[in-house]
Amino acid sequence: MKGRDRTVAEVLVAVAERAGCELYLTLFTIEESGWAECVGWNDFEIGEVMDWLAELHTWCSPDSHKLDFGPLPFEKERLCPPQVWNRIERQEPDFMEATGNEGASFERFYRGATLVLWPRGRTPEVLAGAPLDFALAYLETRLRDWGAAGRPEAERSALVSLFTAVIERWPELLARHSNQDRPLERMARLLKQLADPEVVAGFLERLAECGYRS
């Protein structure tokens, strides 16, 4: 970030810390596609959006450390200020003429940098609604920071809350998981690092309730 954007970011970092919020710098990507309507000779306009994807990725901490959180989907209503969406909609789409049995179509792609902010107390809610890769990567980062700080007991309860949120939603998170890695083994390694018998017992109970799946 440069100039005015950098100044705004520096102010937000201080305000977010004081307000007890998580703050990150990320890139965001928005992709739209659908069918288009021919309105003249070689002239098209958007007919209907059929597929829409918006996600945050390439995460950095306020102190410029890269974070391996992976992509996090978001809804356009989360953009602030809302007028940002108007700028995105002005992005000219790419139109494709009808070919064979397929009608005319369009694609639109937009990418930019943004600051992501949420109250720290709502982090369990964020993890419970995030893709499993994101949730596990976030837990890994928090555990690493906790270990580097000497595993202070005062921070254990916050970590337990995060693990509990992920464990409670484990079946849903696993159902949406599409990568080829083994999330159960990854979670087991994290639980070993946390070394909390009650959390481990809670995870085993959850596995028993929903059926074992690696």
PDB file of C-alpha atoms in Angstrom:
ATOM      1  CA  MET A   1       0.000   0.000   0.000  1.00  0.00           C
ATOM      2  CA  LYS A   2       1.133   3.523  -0.762  1.00  0.00           C
ATOM      3  CA  GLY A   3       0.163   7.094  -0.030  1.00  0.00           C
ATOM      4  CA  ARG A   4      -3.340   7.653   1.296  1.00  0.00           C
ATOM      5  CA  ASP A   5      -4.149   3.934   1.454  1.00  0.00           C
ATOM      6  CA  ARG A   6      -1.112   3.291   3.631  1.00  0.00           C
ATOM      7  CA  THR A   7      -2.075   6.124   5.983  1.00  0.00           C
ATOM      8  CA  VAL A   8      -5.613   4.766   6.321  1.00  0.00           C
ATOM      9  CA  ALA A   9      -4.249   1.273   6.990  1.00  0.00           C
ATOM     10  CA  GLU A  10      -1.917   2.515   9.733  1.00  0.00           C
ATOM     11  CA  VAL A  11      -4.794   4.306  11.458  1.00  0.00           C
ATOM     12  CA  LEU A  12      -7.016   1.222  11.184  1.00  0.00           C
ATOM     13  CA  VAL A  13      -4.329  -1.018  12.684  1.00  0.00           C
ATOM     14  CA  ALA A  14      -4.194   1.147  15.804  1.00  0.00           C
ATOM     15  CA  VAL A  15      -7.979   1.479  16.036  1.00  0.00           C
ATOM     16  CA  ALA A  16      -8.563  -2.247  15.468  1.00  0.00           C
ATOM     17  CA  GLU A  17      -6.148  -3.204  18.227  1.00  0.00           C
ATOM     18  CA  ARG A  18      -7.794  -0.778  20.628  1.00  0.00           C
ATOM     19  CA  ALA A  19     -11.263  -2.066  19.711  1.00  0.00           C
ATOM     20  CA  GLY A  20     -10.281  -5.731  20.041  1.00  0.00           C
ATOM     21  CA  CYS A  21     -10.601  -6.582  16.354  1.00  0.00           C
ATOM     22  CA  GLU A  22      -8.715  -8.818  13.957  1.00  0.00           C
ATOM     23  CA  LEU A  23      -7.270  -6.915  10.996  1.00  0.00           C
ATOM     24  CA  TYR A  24      -5.616  -8.290   7.861  1.00  0.00           C
ATOM     25  CA  LEU A  25      -4.534  -7.091   4.451  1.00  0.00           C
ATOM     26  CA  THR A  26      -5.693  -9.382   1.651  1.00  0.00           C
ATOM     27  CA  LEU A  27      -6.387  -9.524  -2.034  1.00  0.00           C
ATOM     28  CA  PHE A  28      -9.934 -10.145  -3.159  1.00  0.00           C
ATOM     29  CA  THR A  29     -11.177 -11.674  -6.383  1.00  0.00           C
ATOM     30  CA  ILE A  30     -14.680 -11.471  -7.811  1.00  0.00           C
ATOM     31  CA  GLU A  31     -15.702 -13.550 -10.818  1.00  0.00           C
ATOM     32  CA  GLU A  32     -19.054 -13.467 -12.596  1.00  0.00           C
ATOM     33  CA  SER A  33     -20.335 -15.385 -15.585  1.00  0.00           C
ATOM     34  CA  GLY A  34     -23.661 -16.054 -17.253  1.00  0.00           C
ATOM     35  CA  TRP A  35     -25.611 -15.632 -20.441  1.00  0.00           C
ATOM     36  CA  ALA A  36     -25.595 -12.502 -22.567  1.00  0.00           C
ATOM     37  CA  GLU A  37     -28.132 -10.967 -24.913  1.00  0.00           C
ATOM     38  CA  CYS A  38     -27.359  -9.694 -28.387  1.00  0.00           C
ATOM     39  CA  VAL A  39     -28.755  -6.155 -28.725  1.00  0.00           C
ATOM     40  CA  GLY A  40     -27.250  -5.220 -32.072  1.00  0.00           C
ATOM     41  CA  TRP A  41     -24.600  -6.110 -34.600  1.00  0.00           C
ATOM     42  CA  ASN A  42     -21.757  -7.536 -32.516  1.00  0.00           C
ATOM     43  CA  ASP A  43     -23.160  -5.715 -29.489  1.00  0.00           C
ATOM     44  CA  PHE A  44     -24.088  -7.506 -26.259  1.00  0.00           C
ATOM     45  CA  GLU A  45     -25.328  -6.813 -22.775  1.00  0.00           C
ATOM     46  CA  ILE A  46     -25.481  -8.942 -19.635  1.00  0.00           C
ATOM     47  CA  GLY A  47     -28.563 -11.142 -19.536  1.00  0.00           C
ATOM     48  CA  GLU A  48     -28.317 -13.016 -16.246  1.00  0.00           C
ATOM     49  CA  VAL A  49     -25.529 -13.867 -13.818  1.00  0.00           C
ATOM     50  CA  MET A  50     -25.430 -17.658 -13.444  1.00  0.00           C
ATOM     51  CA  ASP A  51     -22.201 -18.133 -11.481  1.00  0.00           C
ATOM     52  CA  TRP A  52     -20.684 -15.765  -8.947  1.00  0.00           C
ATOM     53  CA  LEU A  53     -17.561 -16.190  -6.842  1.00  0.00           C
ATOM     54  CA  ALA A  54     -16.052 -13.744  -4.372  1.00  0.00           C
ATOM     55  CA  GLU A  55     -13.186 -14.689  -2.100  1.00  0.00           C
ATOM     56  CA  LEU A  56     -10.388 -13.223  -0.026  1.00  0.00           C
ATOM     57  CA  HIS A  57      -6.904 -14.648  -0.470  1.00  0.00           C
ATOM     58  CA  THR A  58      -3.182 -13.877  -0.114  1.00  0.00           C
ATOM     59  CA  TRP A  59      -3.386 -12.823   3.521  1.00  0.00           C
ATOM     60  CA  CYS A  60      -0.910 -10.599   5.369  1.00  0.00           C
ATOM     61  CA  SER A  61      -0.783  -9.579   9.015  1.00  0.00           C
ATOM     62  CA  PRO A  62      -0.567  -5.891  10.008  1.00  0.00           C
ATOM     63  CA  ASP A  63       3.204  -6.333  10.451  1.00  0.00           C
ATOM     64  CA  SER A  64       3.485  -7.536   6.806  1.00  0.00           C
ATOM     65  CA  HIS A  65       3.955 -11.255   7.532  1.00  0.00           C
ATOM     66  CA  LYS A  66       2.416 -13.537   4.921  1.00  0.00           C
ATOM     67  CA  LEU A  67      -0.212 -15.904   6.322  1.00  0.00           C
ATOM     68  CA  ASP A  68      -1.177 -19.227   4.778  1.00  0.00           C
ATOM     69  CA  PHE A  69      -4.897 -18.917   5.507  1.00  0.00           C
ATOM     70  CA  GLY A  70      -6.129 -19.859   2.044  1.00  0.00           C
ATOM     71  CA  PRO A  71      -9.266 -18.457   0.370  1.00  0.00           C
ATOM     72  CA  LEU A  72     -12.270 -17.238   2.349  1.00  0.00           C
ATOM     73  CA  PRO A  73     -15.550 -16.624   0.474  1.00  0.00           C
ATOM     74  CA  PHE A  74     -17.472 -13.446   1.242  1.00  0.00           C
ATOM     75  CA  GLU A  75     -20.761 -11.796   0.290  1.00  0.00           C
ATOM     76  CA  LYS A  76     -20.857  -8.479  -1.526  1.00  0.00           C
ATOM     77  CA  GLU A  77     -22.959  -7.029   1.312  1.00  0.00           C
ATOM     78  CA  ARG A  78     -19.812  -7.251   3.451  1.00  0.00           C
ATOM     79  CA  LEU A  79     -17.981  -4.687   1.321  1.00  0.00           C
ATOM     80  CA  CYS A  80     -17.434  -1.348   3.001  1.00  0.00           C
ATOM     81  CA  PRO A  81     -18.218   1.229   1.882  1.00  0.00           C
ATOM     82  CA  PRO A  82     -21.087  -0.283  -0.178  1.00  0.00           C
ATOM     83  CA  GLN A  83     -20.243   2.053  -3.070  1.00  0.00           C
ATOM     84  CA  VAL A  84     -17.242  -0.155  -3.820  1.00  0.00           C
ATOM     85  CA  TRP A  85     -19.619  -2.563  -5.546  1.00  0.00           C
ATOM     86  CA  ASN A  86     -20.631   0.163  -8.015  1.00  0.00           C
ATOM     87  CA  ARG A  87     -17.002   0.413  -9.128  1.00  0.00           C
ATOM     88  CA  ILE A  88     -16.864  -3.344  -9.634  1.00  0.00           C
ATOM     89  CA  GLU A  89     -20.078  -3.371 -11.664  1.00  0.00           C
ATOM     90  CA  ARG A  90     -18.617  -0.742 -13.998  1.00  0.00           C
ATOM     91  CA  GLN A  91     -15.878  -3.198 -14.930  1.00  0.00           C
ATOM     92  CA  GLU A  92     -16.445  -4.075 -18.598  1.00  0.00           C
ATOM     93  CA  PRO A  93     -17.247  -7.795 -19.047  1.00  0.00           C
ATOM     94  CA  ASP A  94     -15.844 -10.030 -21.767  1.00  0.00           C
ATOM     95  CA  PHE A  95     -18.584 -11.216 -24.121  1.00  0.00           C
ATOM     96  CA  MET A  96     -18.446 -14.432 -26.136  1.00  0.00           C
ATOM     97  CA  GLU A  97     -20.602 -14.877 -29.221  1.00  0.00           C
ATOM     98  CA  ALA A  98     -22.951 -17.816 -29.593  1.00  0.00           C
ATOM     99  CA  THR A  99     -21.279 -20.979 -30.894  1.00  0.00           C
ATOM    100  CA  GLY A 100     -22.998 -24.218 -31.877  1.00  0.00           C
ATOM    101  CA  ASN A 101     -25.686 -25.067 -29.344  1.00  0.00           C
ATOM    102  CA  GLU A 102     -24.412 -22.521 -26.821  1.00  0.00           C
ATOM    103  CA  GLY A 103     -25.779 -19.014 -26.673  1.00  0.00           C
ATOM    104  CA  ALA A 104     -23.855 -15.822 -26.092  1.00  0.00           C
ATOM    105  CA  SER A 105     -22.202 -15.554 -22.690  1.00  0.00           C
ATOM    106  CA  PHE A 106     -20.100 -13.202 -20.606  1.00  0.00           C
ATOM    107  CA  GLU A 107     -17.372 -13.272 -17.978  1.00  0.00           C
ATOM    108  CA  ARG A 108     -16.253 -10.534 -15.634  1.00  0.00           C
ATOM    109  CA  PHE A 109     -13.183 -10.593 -13.405  1.00  0.00           C
ATOM    110  CA  TYR A 110     -12.156  -8.077 -10.756  1.00  0.00           C
ATOM    111  CA  ARG A 111      -9.248  -8.125  -8.326  1.00  0.00           C
ATOM    112  CA  GLY A 112      -8.055  -5.644  -5.733  1.00  0.00           C
ATOM    113  CA  ALA A 113      -6.515  -5.208  -2.293  1.00  0.00           C
ATOM    114  CA  THR A 114      -8.603  -4.721   0.814  1.00  0.00           C
ATOM    115  CA  LEU A 115      -8.457  -4.623   4.587  1.00  0.00           C
ATOM    116  CA  VAL A 116     -10.432  -7.333   6.391  1.00  0.00           C
ATOM    117  CA  LEU A 117     -11.785  -6.560   9.837  1.00  0.00           C
ATOM    118  CA  TRP A 118     -13.901  -8.473  12.339  1.00  0.00           C
ATOM    119  CA  PRO A 119     -14.362  -8.353  16.153  1.00  0.00           C
ATOM    120  CA  ARG A 120     -11.970 -10.749  17.858  1.00  0.00           C
ATOM    121  CA  GLY A 121     -14.838 -12.131  19.913  1.00  0.00           C
ATOM    122  CA  ARG A 122     -16.521 -13.306  16.705  1.00  0.00           C
ATOM    123  CA  THR A 123     -13.524 -15.281  15.456  1.00  0.00           C
ATOM    124  CA  PRO A 124     -15.119 -18.624  16.474  1.00  0.00           C
ATOM    125  CA  GLU A 125     -18.122 -17.687  14.332  1.00  0.00           C
ATOM    126  CA  VAL A 126     -15.847 -16.802  11.408  1.00  0.00           C
ATOM    127  CA  LEU A 127     -14.036 -20.142  11.642  1.00  0.00           C
ATOM    128  CA  ALA A 128     -17.287 -22.095  11.938  1.00  0.00           C
ATOM    129  CA  GLY A 129     -18.507 -20.594   8.665  1.00  0.00           C
ATOM    130  CA  ALA A 130     -15.198 -20.722   6.800  1.00  0.00           C
ATOM    131  CA  PRO A 131     -13.795 -23.492   4.585  1.00  0.00           C
ATOM    132  CA  LEU A 132     -12.030 -26.193   6.583  1.00  0.00           C
ATOM    133  CA  ASP A 133      -8.629 -25.323   5.082  1.00  0.00           C
ATOM    134  CA  PHE A 134      -8.992 -21.740   6.287  1.00  0.00           C
ATOM    135  CA  ALA A 135     -10.099 -22.792   9.778  1.00  0.00           C
ATOM    136  CA  LEU A 136      -7.229 -25.250  10.229  1.00  0.00           C
ATOM    137  CA  ALA A 137      -4.647 -22.806   8.861  1.00  0.00           C
ATOM    138  CA  TYR A 138      -5.914 -20.143  11.257  1.00  0.00           C
ATOM    139  CA  LEU A 139      -5.648 -22.550  14.204  1.00  0.00           C
ATOM    140  CA  GLU A 140      -2.112 -23.468  13.129  1.00  0.00           C
ATOM    141  CA  THR A 141      -1.101 -19.809  13.082  1.00  0.00           C
ATOM    142  CA  ARG A 142      -2.626 -19.088  16.477  1.00  0.00           C
ATOM    143  CA  LEU A 143      -0.965 -22.156  17.991  1.00  0.00           C
ATOM    144  CA  ARG A 144       2.393 -21.156  16.535  1.00  0.00           C
ATOM    145  CA  ASP A 145       2.087 -17.638  17.962  1.00  0.00           C
ATOM    146  CA  TRP A 146       0.995 -19.060  21.310  1.00  0.00           C
ATOM    147  CA  GLY A 147       3.988 -21.382  21.420  1.00  0.00           C
ATOM    148  CA  ALA A 148       6.375 -18.578  20.450  1.00  0.00           C
ATOM    149  CA  ALA A 149       5.009 -16.518  23.350  1.00  0.00           C
ATOM    150  CA  GLY A 150       5.748 -19.330  25.818  1.00  0.00           C
ATOM    151  CA  ARG A 151       2.239 -20.867  25.859  1.00  0.00           C
ATOM    152  CA  PRO A 152       0.761 -18.355  28.341  1.00  0.00           C
ATOM    153  CA  GLU A 153      -2.090 -19.923  30.282  1.00  0.00           C
ATOM    154  CA  ALA A 154      -4.109 -16.715  30.032  1.00  0.00           C
ATOM    155  CA  GLU A 155      -4.517 -17.251  26.276  1.00  0.00           C
ATOM    156  CA  ARG A 156      -5.470 -20.930  26.461  1.00  0.00           C
ATOM    157  CA  SER A 157      -9.188 -20.282  26.970  1.00  0.00           C
ATOM    158  CA  ALA A 158      -9.366 -18.240  23.750  1.00  0.00           C
ATOM    159  CA  LEU A 159      -7.686 -21.066  21.833  1.00  0.00           C
ATOM    160  CA  VAL A 160     -10.047 -23.610  23.370  1.00  0.00           C
ATOM    161  CA  SER A 161     -13.012 -21.514  22.182  1.00  0.00           C
ATOM    162  CA  LEU A 162     -11.643 -21.507  18.631  1.00  0.00           C
ATOM    163  CA  PHE A 163     -11.086 -25.258  18.601  1.00  0.00           C
ATOM    164  CA  THR A 164     -14.534 -25.851  20.081  1.00  0.00           C
ATOM    165  CA  ALA A 165     -16.183 -23.783  17.339  1.00  0.00           C
ATOM    166  CA  VAL A 166     -14.472 -25.832  14.631  1.00  0.00           C
ATOM    167  CA  ILE A 167     -15.219 -29.141  16.364  1.00  0.00           C
ATOM    168  CA  GLU A 168     -18.922 -28.323  16.719  1.00  0.00           C
ATOM    169  CA  ARG A 169     -19.181 -27.674  12.974  1.00  0.00           C
ATOM    170  CA  TRP A 170     -16.798 -30.459  11.926  1.00  0.00           C
ATOM    171  CA  PRO A 171     -19.353 -32.486   9.880  1.00  0.00           C
ATOM    172  CA  GLU A 172     -20.464 -29.418   7.907  1.00  0.00           C
ATOM    173  CA  LEU A 173     -16.906 -28.183   7.410  1.00  0.00           C
ATOM    174  CA  LEU A 174     -15.777 -31.614   6.261  1.00  0.00           C
ATOM    175  CA  ALA A 175     -18.708 -31.935   3.852  1.00  0.00           C
ATOM    176  CA  ARG A 176     -17.602 -28.732   2.093  1.00  0.00           C
ATOM    177  CA  HIS A 177     -13.956 -29.800   2.035  1.00  0.00           C
ATOM    178  CA  SER A 178     -12.738 -30.641  -1.477  1.00  0.00           C
ATOM    179  CA  ASN A 179      -8.934 -30.826  -1.222  1.00  0.00           C
ATOM    180  CA  GLN A 180      -7.032 -34.084  -1.321  1.00  0.00           C
ATOM    181  CA  ASP A 181      -5.220 -33.644   1.999  1.00  0.00           C
ATOM    182  CA  ARG A 182      -6.284 -35.453   5.166  1.00  0.00           C
ATOM    183  CA  PRO A 183      -7.934 -32.919   7.495  1.00  0.00           C
ATOM    184  CA  LEU A 184      -8.433 -35.419  10.316  1.00  0.00           C
ATOM    185  CA  GLU A 185      -4.691 -36.038  10.588  1.00  0.00           C
ATOM    186  CA  ARG A 186      -4.059 -32.313  10.406  1.00  0.00           C
ATOM    187  CA  MET A 187      -6.550 -31.677  13.198  1.00  0.00           C
ATOM    188  CA  ALA A 188      -4.984 -34.442  15.291  1.00  0.00           C
ATOM    189  CA  ARG A 189      -1.592 -32.721  15.055  1.00  0.00           C
ATOM    190  CA  LEU A 190      -3.140 -29.437  16.187  1.00  0.00           C
ATOM    191  CA  LEU A 191      -4.881 -31.091  19.125  1.00  0.00           C
ATOM    192  CA  LYS A 192      -1.586 -32.659  20.157  1.00  0.00           C
ATOM    193  CA  GLN A 193       0.010 -29.202  20.202  1.00  0.00           C
ATOM    194  CA  LEU A 194      -2.859 -27.735  22.198  1.00  0.00           C
ATOM    195  CA  ALA A 195      -2.606 -30.606  24.705  1.00  0.00           C
ATOM    196  CA  ASP A 196      -6.029 -30.045  26.236  1.00  0.00           C
ATOM    197  CA  PRO A 197      -7.679 -33.355  27.274  1.00  0.00           C
ATOM    198  CA  GLU A 198     -11.200 -31.899  27.330  1.00  0.00           C
ATOM    199  CA  VAL A 199     -10.912 -30.560  23.786  1.00  0.00           C
ATOM    200  CA  VAL A 200      -9.514 -33.880  22.556  1.00  0.00           C
ATOM    201  CA  ALA A 201     -12.364 -35.743  24.254  1.00  0.00           C
ATOM    202  CA  GLY A 202     -14.879 -33.362  22.686  1.00  0.00           C
ATOM    203  CA  PHE A 203     -13.443 -33.992  19.237  1.00  0.00           C
ATOM    204  CA  LEU A 204     -13.559 -37.770  19.666  1.00  0.00           C
ATOM    205  CA  GLU A 205     -17.169 -37.541  20.821  1.00  0.00           C
ATOM    206  CA  ARG A 206     -18.019 -35.449  17.758  1.00  0.00           C
ATOM    207  CA  LEU A 207     -16.396 -38.016  15.484  1.00  0.00           C
ATOM    208  CA  ALA A 208     -18.396 -40.775  17.146  1.00  0.00           C
ATOM    209  CA  GLU A 209     -21.630 -38.823  16.680  1.00  0.00           C
ATOM    210  CA  CYS A 210     -21.152 -38.086  12.993  1.00  0.00           C
ATOM    211  CA  GLY A 211     -19.217 -41.195  11.966  1.00  0.00           C
ATOM    212  CA  TYR A 212     -15.495 -41.455  11.299  1.00  0.00           C
ATOM    213  CA  ARG A 213     -14.213 -39.930   8.078  1.00  0.00           C
ATOM    214  CA  SER A 214     -10.612 -38.979   7.347  1.00  0.00           C
TER     215      SER A 214
END
